[in-house]
CSV table of C-alpha atoms and ligand atoms in Angstrom, one decimal:
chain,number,residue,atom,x,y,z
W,1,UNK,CA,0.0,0.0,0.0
W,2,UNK,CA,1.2,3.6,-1.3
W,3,UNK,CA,2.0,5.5,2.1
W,4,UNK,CA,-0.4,8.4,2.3
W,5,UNK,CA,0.7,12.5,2.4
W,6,UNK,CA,-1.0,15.4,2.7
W,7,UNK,CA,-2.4,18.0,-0.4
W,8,UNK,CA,-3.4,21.2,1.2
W,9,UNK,CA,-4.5,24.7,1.0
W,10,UNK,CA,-3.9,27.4,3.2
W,11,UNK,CA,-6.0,31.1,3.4
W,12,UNK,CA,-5.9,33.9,5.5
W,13,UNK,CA,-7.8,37.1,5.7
W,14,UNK,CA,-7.7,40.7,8.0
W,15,UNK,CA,-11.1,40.1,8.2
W,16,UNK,CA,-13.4,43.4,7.7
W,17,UNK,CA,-13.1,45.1,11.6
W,18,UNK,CA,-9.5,44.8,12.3
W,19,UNK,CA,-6.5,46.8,11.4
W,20,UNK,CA,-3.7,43.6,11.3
W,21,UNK,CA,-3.8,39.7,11.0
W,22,UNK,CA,-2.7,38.3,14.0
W,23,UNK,CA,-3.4,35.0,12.8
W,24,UNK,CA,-0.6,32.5,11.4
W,25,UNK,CA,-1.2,29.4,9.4
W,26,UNK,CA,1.0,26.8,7.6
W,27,UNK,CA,0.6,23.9,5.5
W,28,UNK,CA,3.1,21.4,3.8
W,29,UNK,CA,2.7,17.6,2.7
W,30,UNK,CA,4.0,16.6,6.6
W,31,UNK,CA,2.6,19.0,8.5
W,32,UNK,CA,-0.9,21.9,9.2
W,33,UNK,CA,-0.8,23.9,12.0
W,34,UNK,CA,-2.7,27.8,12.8
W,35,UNK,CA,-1.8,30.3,15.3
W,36,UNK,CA,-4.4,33.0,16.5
W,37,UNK,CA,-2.4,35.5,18.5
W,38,UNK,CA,-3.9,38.1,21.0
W,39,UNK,CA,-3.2,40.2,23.5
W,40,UNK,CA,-0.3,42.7,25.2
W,41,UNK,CA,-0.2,45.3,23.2
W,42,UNK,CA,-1.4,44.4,20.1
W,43,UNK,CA,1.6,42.0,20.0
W,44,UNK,CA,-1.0,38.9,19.3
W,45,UNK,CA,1.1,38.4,15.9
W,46,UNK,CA,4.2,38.5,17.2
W,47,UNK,CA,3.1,35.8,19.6
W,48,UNK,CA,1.3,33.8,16.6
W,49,UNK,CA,4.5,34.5,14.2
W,50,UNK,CA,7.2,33.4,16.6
W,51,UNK,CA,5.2,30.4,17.3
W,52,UNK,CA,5.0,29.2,13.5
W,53,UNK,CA,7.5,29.8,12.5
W,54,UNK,CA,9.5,27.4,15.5
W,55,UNK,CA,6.9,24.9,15.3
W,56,UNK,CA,7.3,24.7,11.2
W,57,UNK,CA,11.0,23.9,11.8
W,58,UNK,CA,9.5,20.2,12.8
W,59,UNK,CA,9.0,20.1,8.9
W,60,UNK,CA,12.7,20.0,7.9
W,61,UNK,CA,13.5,17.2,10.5
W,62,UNK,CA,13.2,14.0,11.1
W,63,UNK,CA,10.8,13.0,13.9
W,64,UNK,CA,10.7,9.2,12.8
W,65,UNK,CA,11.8,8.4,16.3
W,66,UNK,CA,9.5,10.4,18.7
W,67,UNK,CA,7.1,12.4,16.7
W,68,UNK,CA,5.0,12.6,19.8
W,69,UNK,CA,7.8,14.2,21.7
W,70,UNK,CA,9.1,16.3,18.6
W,71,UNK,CA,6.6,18.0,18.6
W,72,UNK,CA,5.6,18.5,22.2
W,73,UNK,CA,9.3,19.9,22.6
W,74,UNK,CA,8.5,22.5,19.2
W,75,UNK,CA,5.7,24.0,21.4
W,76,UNK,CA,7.3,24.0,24.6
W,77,UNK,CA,10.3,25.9,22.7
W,78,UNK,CA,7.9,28.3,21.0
W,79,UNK,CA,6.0,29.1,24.5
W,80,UNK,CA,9.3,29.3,26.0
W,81,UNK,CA,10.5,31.9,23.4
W,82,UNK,CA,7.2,33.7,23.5
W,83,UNK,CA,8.1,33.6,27.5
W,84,UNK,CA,12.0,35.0,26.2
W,85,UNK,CA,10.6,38.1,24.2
W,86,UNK,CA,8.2,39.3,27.2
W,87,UNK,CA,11.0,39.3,29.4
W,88,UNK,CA,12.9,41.2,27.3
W,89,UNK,CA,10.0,43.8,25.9
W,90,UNK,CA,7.7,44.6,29.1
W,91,UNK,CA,5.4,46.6,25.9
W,92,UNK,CA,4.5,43.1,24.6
W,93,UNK,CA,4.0,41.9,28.7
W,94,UNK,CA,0.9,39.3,27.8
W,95,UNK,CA,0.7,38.7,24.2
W,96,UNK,CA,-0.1,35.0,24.1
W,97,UNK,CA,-1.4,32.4,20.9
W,98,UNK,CA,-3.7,29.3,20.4
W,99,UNK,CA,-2.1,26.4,18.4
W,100,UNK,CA,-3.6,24.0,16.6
W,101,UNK,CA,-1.2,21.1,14.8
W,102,UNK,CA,-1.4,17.9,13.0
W,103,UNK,CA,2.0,16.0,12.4
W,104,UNK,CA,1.5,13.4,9.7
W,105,UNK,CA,4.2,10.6,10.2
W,106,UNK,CA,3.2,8.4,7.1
W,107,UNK,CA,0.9,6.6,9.1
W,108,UNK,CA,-0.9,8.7,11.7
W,109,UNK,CA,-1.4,12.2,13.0
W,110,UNK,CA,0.1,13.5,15.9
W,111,UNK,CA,-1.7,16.4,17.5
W,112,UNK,CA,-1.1,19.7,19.5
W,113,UNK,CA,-4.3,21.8,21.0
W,114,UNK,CA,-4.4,24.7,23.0
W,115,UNK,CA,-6.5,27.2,22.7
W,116,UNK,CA,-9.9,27.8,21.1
W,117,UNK,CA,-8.0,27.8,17.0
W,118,UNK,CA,-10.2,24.3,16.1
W,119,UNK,CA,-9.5,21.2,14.0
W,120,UNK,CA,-12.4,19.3,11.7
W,121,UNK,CA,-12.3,16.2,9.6
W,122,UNK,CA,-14.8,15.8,6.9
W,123,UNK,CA,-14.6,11.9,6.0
W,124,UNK,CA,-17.4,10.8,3.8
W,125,UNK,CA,-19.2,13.8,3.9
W,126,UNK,CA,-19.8,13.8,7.7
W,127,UNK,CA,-18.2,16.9,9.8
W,128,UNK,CA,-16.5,15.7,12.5
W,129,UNK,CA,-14.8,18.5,15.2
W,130,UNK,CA,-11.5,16.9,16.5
W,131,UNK,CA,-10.5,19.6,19.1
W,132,UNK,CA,-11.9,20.6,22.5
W,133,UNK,CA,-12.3,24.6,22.8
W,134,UNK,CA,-10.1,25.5,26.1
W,135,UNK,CA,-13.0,28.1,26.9
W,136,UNK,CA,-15.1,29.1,29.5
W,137,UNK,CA,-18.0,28.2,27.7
W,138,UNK,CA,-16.8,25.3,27.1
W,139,UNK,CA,-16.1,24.4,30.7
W,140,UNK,CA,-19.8,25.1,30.8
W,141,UNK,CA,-20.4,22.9,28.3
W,142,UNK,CA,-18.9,20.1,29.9
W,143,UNK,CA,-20.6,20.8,33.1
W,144,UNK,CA,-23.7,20.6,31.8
W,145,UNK,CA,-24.5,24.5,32.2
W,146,UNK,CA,-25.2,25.6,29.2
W,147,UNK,CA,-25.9,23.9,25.8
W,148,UNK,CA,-23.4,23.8,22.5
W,149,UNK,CA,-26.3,26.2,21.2
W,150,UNK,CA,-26.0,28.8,23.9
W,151,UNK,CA,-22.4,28.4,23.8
W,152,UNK,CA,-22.5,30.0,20.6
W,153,UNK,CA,-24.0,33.0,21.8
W,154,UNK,CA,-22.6,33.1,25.4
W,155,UNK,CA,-21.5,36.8,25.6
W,156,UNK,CA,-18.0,35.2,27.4
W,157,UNK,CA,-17.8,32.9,24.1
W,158,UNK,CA,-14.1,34.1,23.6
W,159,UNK,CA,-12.7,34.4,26.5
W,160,UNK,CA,-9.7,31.6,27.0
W,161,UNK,CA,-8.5,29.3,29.8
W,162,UNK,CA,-5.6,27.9,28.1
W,163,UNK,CA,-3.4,29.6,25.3
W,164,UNK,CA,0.8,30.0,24.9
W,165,UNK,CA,2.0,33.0,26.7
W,166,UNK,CA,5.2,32.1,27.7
W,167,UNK,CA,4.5,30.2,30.7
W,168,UNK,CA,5.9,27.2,32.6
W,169,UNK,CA,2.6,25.5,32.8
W,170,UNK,CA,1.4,26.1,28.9
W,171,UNK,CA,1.3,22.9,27.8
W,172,UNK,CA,-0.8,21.8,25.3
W,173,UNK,CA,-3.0,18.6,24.4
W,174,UNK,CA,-1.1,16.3,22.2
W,175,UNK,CA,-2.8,13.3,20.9
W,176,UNK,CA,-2.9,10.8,18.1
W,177,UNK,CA,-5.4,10.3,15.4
W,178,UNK,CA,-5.9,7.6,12.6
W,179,UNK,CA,-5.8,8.4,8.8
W,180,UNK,CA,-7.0,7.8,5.6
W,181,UNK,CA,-7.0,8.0,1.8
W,182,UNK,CA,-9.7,11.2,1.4
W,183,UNK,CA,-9.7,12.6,4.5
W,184,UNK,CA,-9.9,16.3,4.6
W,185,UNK,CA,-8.6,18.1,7.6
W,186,UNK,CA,-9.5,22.0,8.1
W,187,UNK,CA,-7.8,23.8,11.2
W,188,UNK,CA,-9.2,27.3,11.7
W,189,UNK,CA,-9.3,30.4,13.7
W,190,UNK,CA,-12.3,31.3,15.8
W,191,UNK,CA,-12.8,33.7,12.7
W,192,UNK,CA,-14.3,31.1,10.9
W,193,UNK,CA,-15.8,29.4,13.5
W,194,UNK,CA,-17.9,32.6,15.1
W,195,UNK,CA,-18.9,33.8,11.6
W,196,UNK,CA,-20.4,30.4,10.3
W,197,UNK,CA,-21.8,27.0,11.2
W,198,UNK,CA,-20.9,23.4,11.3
W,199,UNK,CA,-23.6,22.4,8.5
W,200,UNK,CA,-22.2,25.6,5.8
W,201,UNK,CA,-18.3,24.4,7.1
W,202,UNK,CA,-19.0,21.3,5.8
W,203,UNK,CA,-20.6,21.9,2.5
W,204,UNK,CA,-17.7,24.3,1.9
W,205,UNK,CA,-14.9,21.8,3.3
W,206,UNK,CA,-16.3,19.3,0.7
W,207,UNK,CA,-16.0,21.5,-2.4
W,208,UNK,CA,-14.2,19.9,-5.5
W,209,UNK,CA,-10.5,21.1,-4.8
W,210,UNK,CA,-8.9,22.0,-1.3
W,211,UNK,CA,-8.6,25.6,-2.8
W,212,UNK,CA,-11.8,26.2,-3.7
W,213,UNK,CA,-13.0,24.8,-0.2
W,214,UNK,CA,-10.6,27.2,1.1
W,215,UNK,CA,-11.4,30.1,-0.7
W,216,UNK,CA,-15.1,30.0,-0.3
W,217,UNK,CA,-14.7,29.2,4.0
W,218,UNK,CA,-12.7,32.5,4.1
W,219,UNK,CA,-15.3,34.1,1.8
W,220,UNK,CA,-18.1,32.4,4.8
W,221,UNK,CA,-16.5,34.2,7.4
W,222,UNK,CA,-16.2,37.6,5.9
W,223,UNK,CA,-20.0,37.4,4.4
W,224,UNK,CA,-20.9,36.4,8.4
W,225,UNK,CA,-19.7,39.9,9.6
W,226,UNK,CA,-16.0,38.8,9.3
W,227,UNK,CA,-15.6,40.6,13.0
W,228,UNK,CA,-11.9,39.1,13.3
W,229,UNK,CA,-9.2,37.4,11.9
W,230,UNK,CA,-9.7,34.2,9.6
W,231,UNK,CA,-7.4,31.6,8.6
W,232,UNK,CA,-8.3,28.2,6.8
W,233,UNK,CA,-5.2,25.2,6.5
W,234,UNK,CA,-6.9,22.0,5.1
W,235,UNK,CA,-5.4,19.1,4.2
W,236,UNK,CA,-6.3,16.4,2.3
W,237,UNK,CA,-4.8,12.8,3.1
W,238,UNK,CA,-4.0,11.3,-1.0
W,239,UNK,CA,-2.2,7.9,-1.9
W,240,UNK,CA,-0.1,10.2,-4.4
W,241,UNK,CA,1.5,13.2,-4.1
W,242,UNK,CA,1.4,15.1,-7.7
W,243,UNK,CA,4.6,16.7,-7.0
W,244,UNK,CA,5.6,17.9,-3.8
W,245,UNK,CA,4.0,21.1,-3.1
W,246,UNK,CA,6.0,24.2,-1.5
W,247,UNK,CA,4.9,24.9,1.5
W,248,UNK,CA,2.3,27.5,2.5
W,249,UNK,CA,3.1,30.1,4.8
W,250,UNK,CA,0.4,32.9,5.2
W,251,UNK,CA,-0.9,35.7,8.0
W,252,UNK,CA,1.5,37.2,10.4
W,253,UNK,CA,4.5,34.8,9.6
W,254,UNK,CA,4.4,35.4,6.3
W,255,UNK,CA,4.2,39.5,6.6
W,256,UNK,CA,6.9,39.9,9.2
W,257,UNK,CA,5.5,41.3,12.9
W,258,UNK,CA,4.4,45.3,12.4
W,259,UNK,CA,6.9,48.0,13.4
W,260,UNK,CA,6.0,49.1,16.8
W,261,UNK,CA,6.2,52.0,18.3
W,262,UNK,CA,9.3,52.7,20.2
W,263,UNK,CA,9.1,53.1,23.5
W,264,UNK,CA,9.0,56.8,24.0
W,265,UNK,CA,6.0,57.0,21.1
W,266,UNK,CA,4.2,54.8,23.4
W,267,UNK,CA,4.1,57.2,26.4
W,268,UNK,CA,1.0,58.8,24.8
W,269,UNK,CA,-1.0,61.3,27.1
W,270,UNK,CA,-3.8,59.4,25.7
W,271,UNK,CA,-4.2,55.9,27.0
W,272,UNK,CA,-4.8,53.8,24.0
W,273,UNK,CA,-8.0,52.4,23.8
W,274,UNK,CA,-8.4,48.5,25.5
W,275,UNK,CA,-7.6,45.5,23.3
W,276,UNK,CA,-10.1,43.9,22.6
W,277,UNK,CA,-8.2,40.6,22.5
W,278,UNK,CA,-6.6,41.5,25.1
W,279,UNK,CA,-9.6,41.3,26.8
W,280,UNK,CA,-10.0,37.6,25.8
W,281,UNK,CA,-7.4,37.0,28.3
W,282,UNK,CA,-8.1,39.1,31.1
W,283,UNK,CA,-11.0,36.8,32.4
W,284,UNK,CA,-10.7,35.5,35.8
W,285,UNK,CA,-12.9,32.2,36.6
W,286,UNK,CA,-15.1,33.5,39.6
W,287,UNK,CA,-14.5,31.5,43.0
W,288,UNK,CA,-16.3,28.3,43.2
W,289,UNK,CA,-18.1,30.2,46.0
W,290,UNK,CA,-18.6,33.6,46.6
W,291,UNK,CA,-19.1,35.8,49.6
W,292,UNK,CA,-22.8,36.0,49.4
W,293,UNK,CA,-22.8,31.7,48.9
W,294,UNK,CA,-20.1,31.3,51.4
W,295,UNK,CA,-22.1,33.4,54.2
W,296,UNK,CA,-25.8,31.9,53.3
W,297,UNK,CA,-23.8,28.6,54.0
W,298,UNK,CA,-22.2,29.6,57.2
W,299,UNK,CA,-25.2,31.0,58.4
W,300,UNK,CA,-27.3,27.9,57.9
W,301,UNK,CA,-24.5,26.2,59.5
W,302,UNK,CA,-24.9,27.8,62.8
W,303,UNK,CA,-28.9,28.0,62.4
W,304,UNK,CA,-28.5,24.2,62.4
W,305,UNK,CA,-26.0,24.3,65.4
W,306,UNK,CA,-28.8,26.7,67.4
W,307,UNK,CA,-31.7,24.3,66.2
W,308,UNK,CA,-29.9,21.2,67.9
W,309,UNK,CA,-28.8,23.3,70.8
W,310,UNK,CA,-32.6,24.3,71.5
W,311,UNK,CA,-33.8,20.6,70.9
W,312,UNK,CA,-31.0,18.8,73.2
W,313,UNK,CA,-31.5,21.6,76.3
W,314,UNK,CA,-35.3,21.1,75.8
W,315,UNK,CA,-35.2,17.4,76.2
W,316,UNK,CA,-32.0,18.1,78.8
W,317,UNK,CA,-35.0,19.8,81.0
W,318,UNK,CA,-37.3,17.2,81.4
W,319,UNK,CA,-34.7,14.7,82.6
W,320,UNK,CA,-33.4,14.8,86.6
W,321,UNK,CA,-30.4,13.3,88.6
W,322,UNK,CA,-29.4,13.7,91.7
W,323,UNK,CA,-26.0,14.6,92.3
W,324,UNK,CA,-23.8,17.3,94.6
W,325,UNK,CA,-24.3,21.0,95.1
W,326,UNK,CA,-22.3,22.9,97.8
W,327,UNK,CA,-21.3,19.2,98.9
W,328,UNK,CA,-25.1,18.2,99.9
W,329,UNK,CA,-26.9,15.9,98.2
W,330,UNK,CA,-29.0,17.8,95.7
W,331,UNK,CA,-31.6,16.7,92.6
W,332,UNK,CA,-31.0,18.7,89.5
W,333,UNK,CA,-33.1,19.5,86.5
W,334,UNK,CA,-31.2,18.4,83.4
W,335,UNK,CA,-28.8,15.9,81.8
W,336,UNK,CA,-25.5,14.8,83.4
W,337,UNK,CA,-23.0,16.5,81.1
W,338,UNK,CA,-21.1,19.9,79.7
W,339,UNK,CA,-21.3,21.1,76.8
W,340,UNK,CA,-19.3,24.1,76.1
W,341,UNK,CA,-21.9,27.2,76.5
W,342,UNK,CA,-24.8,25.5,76.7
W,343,UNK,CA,-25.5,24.7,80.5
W,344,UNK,CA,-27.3,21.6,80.1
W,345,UNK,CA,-28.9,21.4,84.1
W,346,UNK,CA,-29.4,23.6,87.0
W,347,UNK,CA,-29.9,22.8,90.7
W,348,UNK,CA,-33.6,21.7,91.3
W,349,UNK,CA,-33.2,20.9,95.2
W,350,UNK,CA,-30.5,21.5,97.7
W,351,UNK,CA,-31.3,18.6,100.4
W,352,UNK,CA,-30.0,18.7,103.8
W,353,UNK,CA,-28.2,15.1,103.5
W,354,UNK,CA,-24.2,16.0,103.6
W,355,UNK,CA,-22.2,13.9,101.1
W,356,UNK,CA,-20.3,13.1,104.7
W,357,UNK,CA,-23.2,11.2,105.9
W,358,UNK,CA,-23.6,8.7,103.2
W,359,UNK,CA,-22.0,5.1,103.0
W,360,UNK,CA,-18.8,5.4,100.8
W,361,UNK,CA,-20.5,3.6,98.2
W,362,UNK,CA,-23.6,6.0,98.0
W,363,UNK,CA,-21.8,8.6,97.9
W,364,UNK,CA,-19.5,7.5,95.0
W,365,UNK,CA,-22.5,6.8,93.0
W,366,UNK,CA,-23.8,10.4,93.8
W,367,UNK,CA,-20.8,12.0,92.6
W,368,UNK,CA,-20.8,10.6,89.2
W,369,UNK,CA,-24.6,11.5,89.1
W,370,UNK,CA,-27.7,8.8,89.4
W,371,UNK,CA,-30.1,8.9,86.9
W,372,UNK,CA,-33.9,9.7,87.5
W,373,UNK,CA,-36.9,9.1,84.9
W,374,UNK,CA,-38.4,12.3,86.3
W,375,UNK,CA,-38.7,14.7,89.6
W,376,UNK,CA,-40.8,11.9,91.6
W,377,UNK,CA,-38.2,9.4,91.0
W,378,UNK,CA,-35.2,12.0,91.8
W,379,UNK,CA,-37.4,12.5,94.6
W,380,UNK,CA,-37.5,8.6,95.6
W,381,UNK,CA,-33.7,8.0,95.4
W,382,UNK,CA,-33.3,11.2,97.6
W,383,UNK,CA,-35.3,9.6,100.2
W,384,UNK,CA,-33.7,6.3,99.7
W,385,UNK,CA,-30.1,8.1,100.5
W,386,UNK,CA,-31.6,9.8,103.5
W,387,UNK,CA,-32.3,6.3,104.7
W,388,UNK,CA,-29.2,4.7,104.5
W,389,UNK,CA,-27.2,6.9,105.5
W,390,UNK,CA,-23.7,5.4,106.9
W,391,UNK,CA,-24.1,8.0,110.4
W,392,UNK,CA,-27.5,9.7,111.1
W,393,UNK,CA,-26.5,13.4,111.9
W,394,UNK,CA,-27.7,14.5,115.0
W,395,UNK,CA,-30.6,16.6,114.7
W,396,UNK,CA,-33.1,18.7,117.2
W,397,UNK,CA,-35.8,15.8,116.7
W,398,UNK,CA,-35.8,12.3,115.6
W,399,UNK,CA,-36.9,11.4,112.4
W,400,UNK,CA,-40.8,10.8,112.6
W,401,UNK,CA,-40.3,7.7,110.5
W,402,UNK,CA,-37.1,5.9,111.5
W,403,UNK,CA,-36.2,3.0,108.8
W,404,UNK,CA,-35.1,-0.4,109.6
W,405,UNK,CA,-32.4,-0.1,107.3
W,406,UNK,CA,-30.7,2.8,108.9
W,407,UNK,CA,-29.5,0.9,111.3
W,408,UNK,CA,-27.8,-1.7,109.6
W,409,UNK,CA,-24.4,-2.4,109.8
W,410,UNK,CA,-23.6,-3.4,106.2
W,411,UNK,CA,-23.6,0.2,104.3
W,412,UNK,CA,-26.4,-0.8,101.4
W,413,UNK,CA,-26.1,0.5,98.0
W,414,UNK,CA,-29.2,2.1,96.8
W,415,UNK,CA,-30.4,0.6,93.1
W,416,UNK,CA,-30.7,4.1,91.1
W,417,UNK,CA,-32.9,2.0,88.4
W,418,UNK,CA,-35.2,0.6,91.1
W,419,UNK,CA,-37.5,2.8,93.0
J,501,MG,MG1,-9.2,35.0,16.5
């Protein structure tokens, strides 16, 4: 079987609203890739240029070995270049690109995402989108927020969570994709993508030749309002190569990044108005939870906490036990335990029965508290302690009803659970 390479087509247009491409695309027989660059003073196309134009080196070597990794590395080398120039030029502080890629090895694709810049395949007529916007909306999307259809018209639509702007942690996807004979590919620019829909993409993507399909997607985009940048790169998977093609280079690769003004033109005493794709990047996700959430949340919190507080010192007051107050026996009105803040019983009764007078066993049990089903019962185990007590105290009269147990010998722990 003839090894498969790629025909292709690449097209690039200003667009009808703005001033300069910022948009870079290539295509050869090995490689596609697009570049939409934004951001930092207008410096989105040196961020999409310098990015092409390292990433299109992969073309003149080998990657047999590692395609995978060759072309993770060309990325990583572009961001870390883009990272380079902003150091080096605080004016271009922020300028950042989306990259989309496809490597062709002879056998598969390798891929590089990042970004909202898309990738399609149109195999027998059916649209497929390969890539995965790195949006907000499409966060939402995913979360089941919002639908693909109010995605589309999502007032944040283009505002980015991922793109190359010189960063450690700007990694793209890379992945791996399956080929064959009559496959188209189209890569694009949200220029395209915002202007048009998947149904007119299609019918365009399948025209007869890959630059009439080209042609007429760019021609979409500007007859949609053509409110930004657009750049088409298809390519076309064929058995046999005509002759090999030179490669396309268009947008802000192929022009050479605008003069800019130096640095003492840019101290204006008019601020120059806000980039608008500047803007794409200056979105900050909003906390998970906000204030408002985060004190509605606390405040149910502690109306639970109150709630349960109220219900346990309510059921806490219809219990009794008799324990020690002011070191007398005494019945109290509430539940044996401390919780902090919440006095969960109060003294009830102060008897005259000294802790001193009761057998040691008694008054053990009275110190760690005995139980009583209610004030009748505390009552009952009161009376019960007065009777067998180890030493009746002298008092000015006898008792009226003298029990035979207080006078035995053998100290008698009381049963709190029997009356
Ligand atoms: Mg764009």
């Amino acid at each position: 079987m003839a090894s498969l390479t790629l025909r292709f087509a690449a097209r690039t247009d200003t667009g009808l609203r703005r001033s300069s491409n910022q948009d870079s695309g290539y295509a050869s027989a090995r490689l596609i890739a697009i570049a939409d660059g934004m951001g930092g003073a207008a410096a989105g196309d040196l961020a999409s240029a310098t990015t092409m134009n390292i990433v299109r080196t992969l073309d003149r070597e080998s990657t047999d070995d590692d395609p995978r990794s060759a072309l993770l590395q060309a990325v990583r080398d572009a961001n870390r270049r883009l990272g380079e120039i902003a150091s080096a030029d605080p004016s271009v502080e922020g300028m950042g690109t989306t990259l989309e890629a496809m490597l062709w090895t002879g056998e598969r694709f390798i891929t590089a995402h990042i970004g909202d810049s898309r990738s399609y395949r149109l195999r027998d007529g059916e649209l497929t989108q390969l890539s995965h916007d790195h949006t907000f909306v499409q966060s939402l999307v995913d979360e089941g927020k919002i639908t693909a259809a109010e995605a589309r018209v999502h007032p944040h639509r283009s505002l980015l969570l991922r793109v190359l702007l010189g960063r450690a942690d700007n990694d793209p996807d890379i992945g791996e994709l399956e080929g064959q004979a009559g496959d188209r590919y189209l890569l694009c620019s949200d220029g395209l993508t915002d202007m048009t829909d998947d149904a007119t993409i299609a019918e365009a993507l399948g025209l007869d030749t890959l630059e009439q399909a080209a042609d007429r997607l760019v021609e979409l985009a500007l007859a949609g309002g053509g409110l930004d940048n657009v750049t088409v790169v298809i390519g076309e998977l064929v058995e046999t190569a005509d002759e090999p093609a030179e490669p396309q280079l268009v947008g802000a690769a192929a022009d050479g990044p605008r003069r800019r003004p130096a640095a003492a033109e840019t101290t204006a005493t008019i601020p120059p108005p806000p980039d608008v794709e500047e803007l794409r990047y200056s979105y900050v996700p909003p906390p998970r939870m906000g204030w408002l959430r985060y004190g509605l949340v606390v405040g149910l919190a502690l109306l639970v906490l109150v709630a349960a507080a109220v219900v346990l010192y309510r059921a806490s007051q219809s219990q009794y036990f008799v324990g020690v107050s002011n070191d007398h026996v005494a019945i109290y009105r509430g539940v044996d335990a401390d919780l902090p803040l919440i006095p969960l019983n109060s003294v009830a009764q102060e008897t005259d029965i000294p802790l001193s007078a009761l057998t040691s066993v008694n008054r053990d049990l009275v110190i760690d508290g005995i139980e009583a089903r209610d004030r009748a019962d505390a009552d009952a185990t009161v009376a019960r302690l007065r009777a067998t007590r180890a030493k009746p105290q002298p008092k000015p009269k006898p008792s009226p009803t003298p029990s035979a147990s207080a006078t035995t010998s053998t100290p008698t722990p009381i049963n709190p659970s029997t009356p």
